[in-house]
Amino acid sequence: MMQNVHLAPEEDEDDLYSGYNDYNPTFDTEDLENDTAFLQAARTSHGRRPPVTAKIPGTATSRPIDTAFGSKATLTSSMGRPVTGTVQDGVARPMTAVQAAGYTKAAMRGSLFDPLGQARGPAPPLETKNPDSSEEKIRQLEKKVNELVEESCIANSCGDLKLALEKAKEAGRKERVLVRQREQTATSESINLDLTYSVLFNLASQYAANEMYAEALNTYQVIVKNKMFNNGGRLKVNMGNIYLKQRNYSKAIKFYRMALDQIPSVHKEMRIKIMQNIGVAFIKTGQYMDAISSFEHIMSLSPNLKAGFNLIVCYFAIGDSEQMKKAFQKLIAVPLEMDYDDKYISSNDDPHTNLLIEAIKNDSLRQIERERKSMAEDYIMTAAKLIAPVIETSFAVGYDWCVEAVKASHYVELANDLEINKATTYLRQRDFNQALETLKMFEKKDSRVKSAAATNLSFLYYLENELAQATNYADLAVSSDRYNPAALTNKGNTVFANEDYEKAAEFYKEALRNDCSCTEALYNLGLTYKKLNRIDEALDCFLKLHAILGNSAQVLHQIADIYEIMEDPNQAIEWLMQLISVVPTDPHVLSKLGKLYDNEGDKSQAFHYYYESYRYFPSNIEVIEWLGAYCIDTQFCEKAIEYFERAALILPTQVKWQLMVASCYRRSGNYQKALEKYKVIHQKFPENVECLRFLVRLCTDMGLKEVQEYMTKLKKVEKLKEIREQRIKSGRDGSARNRREGSAGGDAGGSKGERLSAKLKALPGTNEPYESSSSKEIDASYIDPLGPQAERPKTAARKRTEEDDFADEELGEDLLPE
């Protein structure tokens, strides 16, 4: 029993690391390279491993194993288990590693610890690439193709479509060279299909952008027909878009449907867009029922504003009022998917929160929300204006229904705009009383709506020349909303009409300070400076306006007119030439150009523009007179007859033009025609002295018997003319004498003398034709189709293309020299 009892040593001298040097001889791998059995087993896996040769003789069958306590344990022979690499029971046992990878004791003996191999020195340099190798050439060519595609896309985004197409074509050429090189080097299996797809797709897109639709379709066909491109069928949408631009709607619908069949149902948004394109194509072809089915399907799956509006248009086309109402309700029920203005209102006095709100009030997301909201309001307003006149018995009842429907939606703010639109519709129908009544309903509304209504009321009264009412409503509009530029502009107009130009300029400036893009205020400010004779400031206003509006005919005319006032005819001609490019058929501008060239002494250019003006408006007396005089100066009297006969038709009560026709006959040597014309003139104006004188001269030269008769008439008319002149002279002397006397009785006599003098003055003199009315009355009754002469400031209620008409000069009435 005591043999298993171990007594503790008297002193605690136990070695903590004892026994660690003892090991199992089985795991001794130092002499494996001398073990023939192991080497045989490593070379072949057939047969069993022979018994392991013992290191110590006499221990072939067993080997003692040292224990941690110094005792030996007996190890069974290695013949008892299958040797590594041998076959047992028909199954080969896998070989195992018997040596650590990269680390041996032998390697460590006599050497330093250097796991990173730094003692071996620096690594050899990398092998340099051979630029002449085929792989390197292919790689560089592929890189160049990618760069060309990127440059093409960038050029397209910058608006340089021609350069984008050139880059796309060059990329296509280099990509084909790349494919041929891969085929020559027997590496066709490594062809980059994605690169080929991107090159072809970019080339087709650039063709379409440059409106080369045939080439674009051919390129798309190459992609679609190639089965190696998995998603090439989706490009049929692009082909359908091209056919839609070419107005080949049947093919567009065909390709849209083919693309729709190849797009899986998981891509819901893309399918909705394609169906919307199909509906638009059906509208273009007049197949409204098919379009309705497409848009109804879209509104049931994913309603949006465009589909809803197009649905209303289709129902309007077929005249279904009930369905129009339902479609309008669907339109106003479309969610905008955006937050409203509540999140931009601060609910506390936290400075950090207020700073954050100020930062996001005008950020890009806020701008997108405003654009989306504005687009929704435009669709709803347009739809209401479209269906209101047809869904009920009258447009007023229809507008009322639309207003009630909008009030029940989340577009409540649009209800007031619809009411104002209703008043505008009354204006278009010339029903001013109803328009005024509708607008007056907004006087008790909130400030924004009240200001808009008062602005329109001021505009209406201003057009009706009721300046008092226009001023009252302009004041109301300004007091309701001081920052409303339209209200300030109309207030300036009322002040302008009262000829207080300095004050009017202040209102226009305030309107511009509130909204620098208010073109009406800027235009009216230019007119005001022109009235105040501040020409440089007026020119500055119109030049700014030209930079904003571009090719505005009114602005160009004002600039040219200012340069003419500044006596700079070259600049005036240059701006009028720009104006002609905008309105090439405006007769007044053409005549103005002719006048400027005439003043410069360029008669040929003056004739060209005067003739063009006459061609578009053959009733301008000034142009007719100039053309007739030009023909006489150039010895084309027969041509001048045409112009003077036109003038005689326009003003038949003036003898001047008929005398000019007879004079042209006489100058051209056609005395018989001249005599007949003078006889006709004498029948119409028997007391015309000039006509009788020419009759006497012609009859004398031609030896006619009527010469004595015309001489007698001429003497009577001249005598009558002398009597008239004496009466006029005596009347003037009597009135002057009465004024000198200053008596009470002389007042009545003076007034009687003045009445007699006025009657005598009304009679035609020797050099004036006898007329039933004076020339001033004729001028007043003559209606110029170009409009009134006076310039008026622009009103701000709505934009017009012709707020100010061009001024015509007074008609000259001097006879041309014989």
PDB file of N, CA and C in Angstrom, residues 133-193:
ATOM      1  N   SER A 133       3.833  44.195 -76.308  1.00  0.00           N
ATOM      2  CA  SER A 133       3.090  42.935 -76.215  1.00  0.00           C
ATOM      3  C   SER A 133       1.634  43.159 -76.614  1.00  0.00           C
ATOM      4  N   SER A 134       1.006  42.132 -77.124  1.00  0.00           N
ATOM      5  CA  SER A 134      -0.381  42.229 -77.586  1.00  0.00           C
ATOM      6  C   SER A 134      -1.336  42.493 -76.433  1.00  0.00           C
ATOM      7  N   GLU A 135      -1.070  41.879 -75.248  1.00  0.00           N
ATOM      8  CA  GLU A 135      -1.958  42.109 -74.113  1.00  0.00           C
ATOM      9  C   GLU A 135      -1.934  43.565 -73.680  1.00  0.00           C
ATOM     10  N   GLU A 136      -0.740  44.162 -73.664  1.00  0.00           N
ATOM     11  CA  GLU A 136      -0.640  45.551 -73.256  1.00  0.00           C
ATOM     12  C   GLU A 136      -1.316  46.480 -74.268  1.00  0.00           C
ATOM     13  N   LYS A 137      -1.179  46.198 -75.552  1.00  0.00           N
ATOM     14  CA  LYS A 137      -1.837  47.018 -76.576  1.00  0.00           C
ATOM     15  C   LYS A 137      -3.354  46.939 -76.445  1.00  0.00           C
ATOM     16  N   ILE A 138      -3.858  45.745 -76.199  1.00  0.00           N
ATOM     17  CA  ILE A 138      -5.313  45.579 -76.044  1.00  0.00           C
ATOM     18  C   ILE A 138      -5.804  46.332 -74.821  1.00  0.00           C
ATOM     19  N   ARG A 139      -5.025  46.256 -73.724  1.00  0.00           N
ATOM     20  CA  ARG A 139      -5.427  46.938 -72.501  1.00  0.00           C
ATOM     21  C   ARG A 139      -5.461  48.453 -72.698  1.00  0.00           C
ATOM     22  N   GLN A 140      -4.478  49.006 -73.366  1.00  0.00           N
ATOM     23  CA  GLN A 140      -4.442  50.442 -73.609  1.00  0.00           C
ATOM     24  C   GLN A 140      -5.565  50.885 -74.550  1.00  0.00           C
ATOM     25  N   LEU A 141      -5.865  50.076 -75.537  1.00  0.00           N
ATOM     26  CA  LEU A 141      -6.946  50.411 -76.469  1.00  0.00           C
ATOM     27  C   LEU A 141      -8.294  50.395 -75.765  1.00  0.00           C
ATOM     28  N   GLU A 142      -8.484  49.439 -74.880  1.00  0.00           N
ATOM     29  CA  GLU A 142      -9.737  49.382 -74.130  1.00  0.00           C
ATOM     30  C   GLU A 142      -9.885  50.596 -73.220  1.00  0.00           C
ATOM     31  N   LYS A 143      -8.789  51.025 -72.619  1.00  0.00           N
ATOM     32  CA  LYS A 143      -8.820  52.223 -71.785  1.00  0.00           C
ATOM     33  C   LYS A 143      -9.179  53.452 -72.616  1.00  0.00           C
ATOM     34  N   LYS A 144      -8.624  53.550 -73.824  1.00  0.00           N
ATOM     35  CA  LYS A 144      -8.917  54.685 -74.691  1.00  0.00           C
ATOM     36  C   LYS A 144     -10.391  54.716 -75.096  1.00  0.00           C
ATOM     37  N   VAL A 145     -10.979  53.543 -75.356  1.00  0.00           N
ATOM     38  CA  VAL A 145     -12.406  53.481 -75.720  1.00  0.00           C
ATOM     39  C   VAL A 145     -13.261  53.990 -74.568  1.00  0.00           C
ATOM     40  N   ASN A 146     -12.951  53.590 -73.340  1.00  0.00           N
ATOM     41  CA  ASN A 146     -13.708  54.061 -72.185  1.00  0.00           C
ATOM     42  C   ASN A 146     -13.588  55.575 -72.027  1.00  0.00           C
ATOM     43  N   GLU A 147     -12.410  56.114 -72.252  1.00  0.00           N
ATOM     44  CA  GLU A 147     -12.237  57.559 -72.149  1.00  0.00           C
ATOM     45  C   GLU A 147     -13.055  58.300 -73.195  1.00  0.00           C
ATOM     46  N   LEU A 148     -13.119  57.773 -74.408  1.00  0.00           N
ATOM     47  CA  LEU A 148     -13.898  58.427 -75.460  1.00  0.00           C
ATOM     48  C   LEU A 148     -15.394  58.416 -75.139  1.00  0.00           C
ATOM     49  N   VAL A 149     -15.880  57.321 -74.573  1.00  0.00           N
ATOM     50  CA  VAL A 149     -17.295  57.257 -74.194  1.00  0.00           C
ATOM     51  C   VAL A 149     -17.597  58.290 -73.107  1.00  0.00           C
ATOM     52  N   GLU A 150     -16.699  58.410 -72.136  1.00  0.00           N
ATOM     53  CA  GLU A 150     -16.901  59.407 -71.084  1.00  0.00           C
ATOM     54  C   GLU A 150     -16.868  60.826 -71.658  1.00  0.00           C
ATOM     55  N   GLU A 151     -15.945  61.111 -72.539  1.00  0.00           N
ATOM     56  CA  GLU A 151     -15.868  62.446 -73.145  1.00  0.00           C
ATOM     57  C   GLU A 151     -17.118  62.747 -73.966  1.00  0.00           C
ATOM     58  N   SER A 152     -17.656  61.743 -74.639  1.00  0.00           N
ATOM     59  CA  SER A 152     -18.885  61.945 -75.411  1.00  0.00           C
ATOM     60  C   SER A 152     -20.049  62.302 -74.496  1.00  0.00           C
ATOM     61  N   CYS A 153     -20.159  61.604 -73.377  1.00  0.00           N
ATOM     62  CA  CYS A 153     -21.253  61.887 -72.443  1.00  0.00           C
ATOM     63  C   CYS A 153     -21.106  63.285 -71.827  1.00  0.00           C
ATOM     64  N   ILE A 154     -19.886  63.667 -71.499  1.00  0.00           N
ATOM     65  CA  ILE A 154     -19.659  64.994 -70.915  1.00  0.00           C
ATOM     66  C   ILE A 154     -19.996  66.094 -71.930  1.00  0.00           C
ATOM     67  N   ALA A 155     -19.605  65.896 -73.178  1.00  0.00           N
ATOM     68  CA  ALA A 155     -19.926  66.891 -74.209  1.00  0.00           C
ATOM     69  C   ALA A 155     -21.430  67.027 -74.400  1.00  0.00           C
ATOM     70  N   ASN A 156     -22.146  65.917 -74.322  1.00  0.00           N
ATOM     71  CA  ASN A 156     -23.605  65.965 -74.444  1.00  0.00           C
ATOM     72  C   ASN A 156     -24.222  66.735 -73.290  1.00  0.00           C
ATOM     73  N   SER A 157     -23.723  66.494 -72.081  1.00  0.00           N
ATOM     74  CA  SER A 157     -24.262  67.206 -70.919  1.00  0.00           C
ATOM     75  C   SER A 157     -23.963  68.698 -70.981  1.00  0.00           C
ATOM     76  N   CYS A 158     -22.877  69.083 -71.655  1.00  0.00           N
ATOM     77  CA  CYS A 158     -22.537  70.496 -71.811  1.00  0.00           C
ATOM     78  C   CYS A 158     -23.253  71.149 -72.986  1.00  0.00           C
ATOM     79  N   GLY A 159     -24.018  70.386 -73.746  1.00  0.00           N
ATOM     80  CA  GLY A 159     -24.772  70.934 -74.860  1.00  0.00           C
ATOM     81  C   GLY A 159     -24.066  70.920 -76.200  1.00  0.00           C
ATOM     82  N   ASP A 160     -22.849  70.394 -76.251  1.00  0.00           N
ATOM     83  CA  ASP A 160     -22.107  70.325 -77.519  1.00  0.00           C
ATOM     84  C   ASP A 160     -22.435  68.984 -78.178  1.00  0.00           C
ATOM     85  N   LEU A 161     -23.569  68.933 -78.858  1.00  0.00           N
ATOM     86  CA  LEU A 161     -24.060  67.666 -79.407  1.00  0.00           C
ATOM     87  C   LEU A 161     -23.192  67.173 -80.558  1.00  0.00           C
ATOM     88  N   LYS A 162     -22.653  68.092 -81.350  1.00  0.00           N
ATOM     89  CA  LYS A 162     -21.821  67.680 -82.477  1.00  0.00           C
ATOM     90  C   LYS A 162     -20.545  66.993 -82.002  1.00  0.00           C
ATOM     91  N   LEU A 163     -19.873  67.596 -81.012  1.00  0.00           N
ATOM     92  CA  LEU A 163     -18.662  66.988 -80.464  1.00  0.00           C
ATOM     93  C   LEU A 163     -18.971  65.653 -79.811  1.00  0.00           C
ATOM     94  N   ALA A 164     -20.116  65.564 -79.128  1.00  0.00           N
ATOM     95  CA  ALA A 164     -20.498  64.303 -78.489  1.00  0.00           C
ATOM     96  C   ALA A 164     -20.654  63.197 -79.521  1.00  0.00           C
ATOM     97  N   LEU A 165     -21.260  63.527 -80.669  1.00  0.00           N
ATOM     98  CA  LEU A 165     -21.429  62.522 -81.719  1.00  0.00           C
ATOM     99  C   LEU A 165     -20.086  62.111 -82.309  1.00  0.00           C
ATOM    100  N   GLU A 166     -19.197  63.059 -82.506  1.00  0.00           N
ATOM    101  CA  GLU A 166     -17.877  62.721 -83.051  1.00  0.00           C
ATOM    102  C   GLU A 166     -17.114  61.794 -82.106  1.00  0.00           C
ATOM    103  N   LYS A 167     -17.154  62.073 -80.816  1.00  0.00           N
ATOM    104  CA  LYS A 167     -16.483  61.214 -79.846  1.00  0.00           C
ATOM    105  C   LYS A 167     -17.107  59.819 -79.824  1.00  0.00           C
ATOM    106  N   ALA A 168     -18.442  59.746 -79.932  1.00  0.00           N
ATOM    107  CA  ALA A 168     -19.113  58.453 -79.930  1.00  0.00           C
ATOM    108  C   ALA A 168     -18.720  57.628 -81.158  1.00  0.00           C
ATOM    109  N   LYS A 169     -18.632  58.292 -82.314  1.00  0.00           N
ATOM    110  CA  LYS A 169     -18.213  57.573 -83.525  1.00  0.00           C
ATOM    111  C   LYS A 169     -16.772  57.074 -83.406  1.00  0.00           C
ATOM    112  N   GLU A 170     -15.902  57.911 -82.854  1.00  0.00           N
ATOM    113  CA  GLU A 170     -14.510  57.489 -82.693  1.00  0.00           C
ATOM    114  C   GLU A 170     -14.405  56.318 -81.726  1.00  0.00           C
ATOM    115  N   ALA A 171     -15.199  56.346 -80.665  1.00  0.00           N
ATOM    116  CA  ALA A 171     -15.210  55.222 -79.731  1.00  0.00           C
ATOM    117  C   ALA A 171     -15.684  53.955 -80.419  1.00  0.00           C
ATOM    118  N   GLY A 172     -16.674  54.050 -81.287  1.00  0.00           N
ATOM    119  CA  GLY A 172     -17.141  52.881 -82.027  1.00  0.00           C
ATOM    120  C   GLY A 172     -16.069  52.309 -82.940  1.00  0.00           C
ATOM    121  N   ARG A 173     -15.334  53.193 -83.616  1.00  0.00           N
ATOM    122  CA  ARG A 173     -14.271  52.714 -84.506  1.00  0.00           C
ATOM    123  C   ARG A 173     -13.172  51.999 -83.715  1.00  0.00           C
ATOM    124  N   LYS A 174     -12.752  52.578 -82.613  1.00  0.00           N
ATOM    125  CA  LYS A 174     -11.696  51.955 -81.829  1.00  0.00           C
ATOM    126  C   LYS A 174     -12.171  50.659 -81.173  1.00  0.00           C
ATOM    127  N   GLU A 175     -13.431  50.589 -80.837  1.00  0.00           N
ATOM    128  CA  GLU A 175     -13.939  49.347 -80.236  1.00  0.00           C
ATOM    129  C   GLU A 175     -13.939  48.211 -81.252  1.00  0.00           C
ATOM    130  N   ARG A 176     -14.228  48.495 -82.510  1.00  0.00           N
ATOM    131  CA  ARG A 176     -14.168  47.453 -83.535  1.00  0.00           C
ATOM    132  C   ARG A 176     -12.718  46.992 -83.764  1.00  0.00           C
ATOM    133  N   VAL A 177     -11.777  47.937 -83.714  1.00  0.00           N
ATOM    134  CA  VAL A 177     -10.365  47.565 -83.817  1.00  0.00           C
ATOM    135  C   VAL A 177      -9.970  46.668 -82.646  1.00  0.00           C
ATOM    136  N   LEU A 178     -10.485  46.977 -81.463  1.00  0.00           N
ATOM    137  CA  LEU A 178     -10.191  46.165 -80.284  1.00  0.00           C
ATOM    138  C   LEU A 178     -10.705  44.740 -80.442  1.00  0.00           C
ATOM    139  N   VAL A 179     -11.903  44.592 -80.980  1.00  0.00           N
ATOM    140  CA  VAL A 179     -12.469  43.249 -81.179  1.00  0.00           C
ATOM    141  C   VAL A 179     -11.632  42.465 -82.183  1.00  0.00           C
ATOM    142  N   ARG A 180     -11.201  43.117 -83.255  1.00  0.00           N
ATOM    143  CA  ARG A 180     -10.384  42.413 -84.246  1.00  0.00           C
ATOM    144  C   ARG A 180      -9.047  41.982 -83.653  1.00  0.00           C
ATOM    145  N   GLN A 181      -8.446  42.808 -82.828  1.00  0.00           N
ATOM    146  CA  GLN A 181      -7.177  42.426 -82.212  1.00  0.00           C
ATOM    147  C   GLN A 181      -7.350  41.243 -81.262  1.00  0.00           C
ATOM    148  N   ARG A 182      -8.454  41.214 -80.543  1.00  0.00           N
ATOM    149  CA  ARG A 182      -8.694  40.065 -79.663  1.00  0.00           C
ATOM    150  C   ARG A 182      -8.885  38.791 -80.471  1.00  0.00           C
ATOM    151  N   GLU A 183      -9.574  38.914 -81.609  1.00  0.00           N
ATOM    152  CA  GLU A 183      -9.757  37.727 -82.455  1.00  0.00           C
ATOM    153  C   GLU A 183      -8.427  37.248 -83.031  1.00  0.00           C
ATOM    154  N   GLN A 184      -7.553  38.178 -83.379  1.00  0.00           N
ATOM    155  CA  GLN A 184      -6.258  37.775 -83.940  1.00  0.00           C
ATOM    156  C   GLN A 184      -5.369  37.107 -82.904  1.00  0.00           C
ATOM    157  N   THR A 185      -5.469  37.533 -81.650  1.00  0.00           N
ATOM    158  CA  THR A 185      -4.649  36.932 -80.597  1.00  0.00           C
ATOM    159  C   THR A 185      -5.322  35.727 -79.952  1.00  0.00           C
ATOM    160  N   ALA A 186      -6.393  35.228 -80.552  1.00  0.00           N
ATOM    161  CA  ALA A 186      -7.093  34.032 -80.070  1.00  0.00           C
ATOM    162  C   ALA A 186      -7.605  34.217 -78.652  1.00  0.00           C
ATOM    163  N   THR A 187      -8.019  35.445 -78.317  1.00  0.00           N
ATOM    164  CA  THR A 187      -8.609  35.689 -76.997  1.00  0.00           C
ATOM    165  C   THR A 187     -10.025  36.235 -77.152  1.00  0.00           C
ATOM    166  N   SER A 188     -10.715  35.689 -78.131  1.00  0.00           N
ATOM    167  CA  SER A 188     -12.066  36.170 -78.393  1.00  0.00           C
ATOM    168  C   SER A 188     -13.019  35.851 -77.251  1.00  0.00           C
ATOM    169  N   GLU A 189     -12.681  34.822 -76.437  1.00  0.00           N
ATOM    170  CA  GLU A 189     -13.576  34.497 -75.330  1.00  0.00           C
ATOM    171  C   GLU A 189     -13.534  35.570 -74.246  1.00  0.00           C
ATOM    172  N   SER A 190     -12.506  36.414 -74.260  1.00  0.00           N
ATOM    173  CA  SER A 190     -12.396  37.479 -73.255  1.00  0.00           C
ATOM    174  C   SER A 190     -12.897  38.822 -73.771  1.00  0.00           C
ATOM    175  N   ILE A 191     -13.746  38.834 -74.804  1.00  0.00           N
ATOM    176  CA  ILE A 191     -14.301  40.081 -75.333  1.00  0.00           C
ATOM    177  C   ILE A 191     -15.192  40.727 -74.273  1.00  0.00           C
ATOM    178  N   ASN A 192     -15.015  42.044 -74.074  1.00  0.00           N
ATOM    179  CA  ASN A 192     -15.769  42.789 -73.068  1.00  0.00           C
ATOM    180  C   ASN A 192     -17.121  43.189 -73.652  1.00  0.00           C
ATOM    181  N   LEU A 193     -18.150  42.410 -73.355  1.00  0.00           N
ATOM    182  CA  LEU A 193     -19.488  42.698 -73.888  1.00  0.00           C
ATOM    183  C   LEU A 193     -20.064  43.976 -73.299  1.00  0.00           C
TER     184      LEU A 193
END
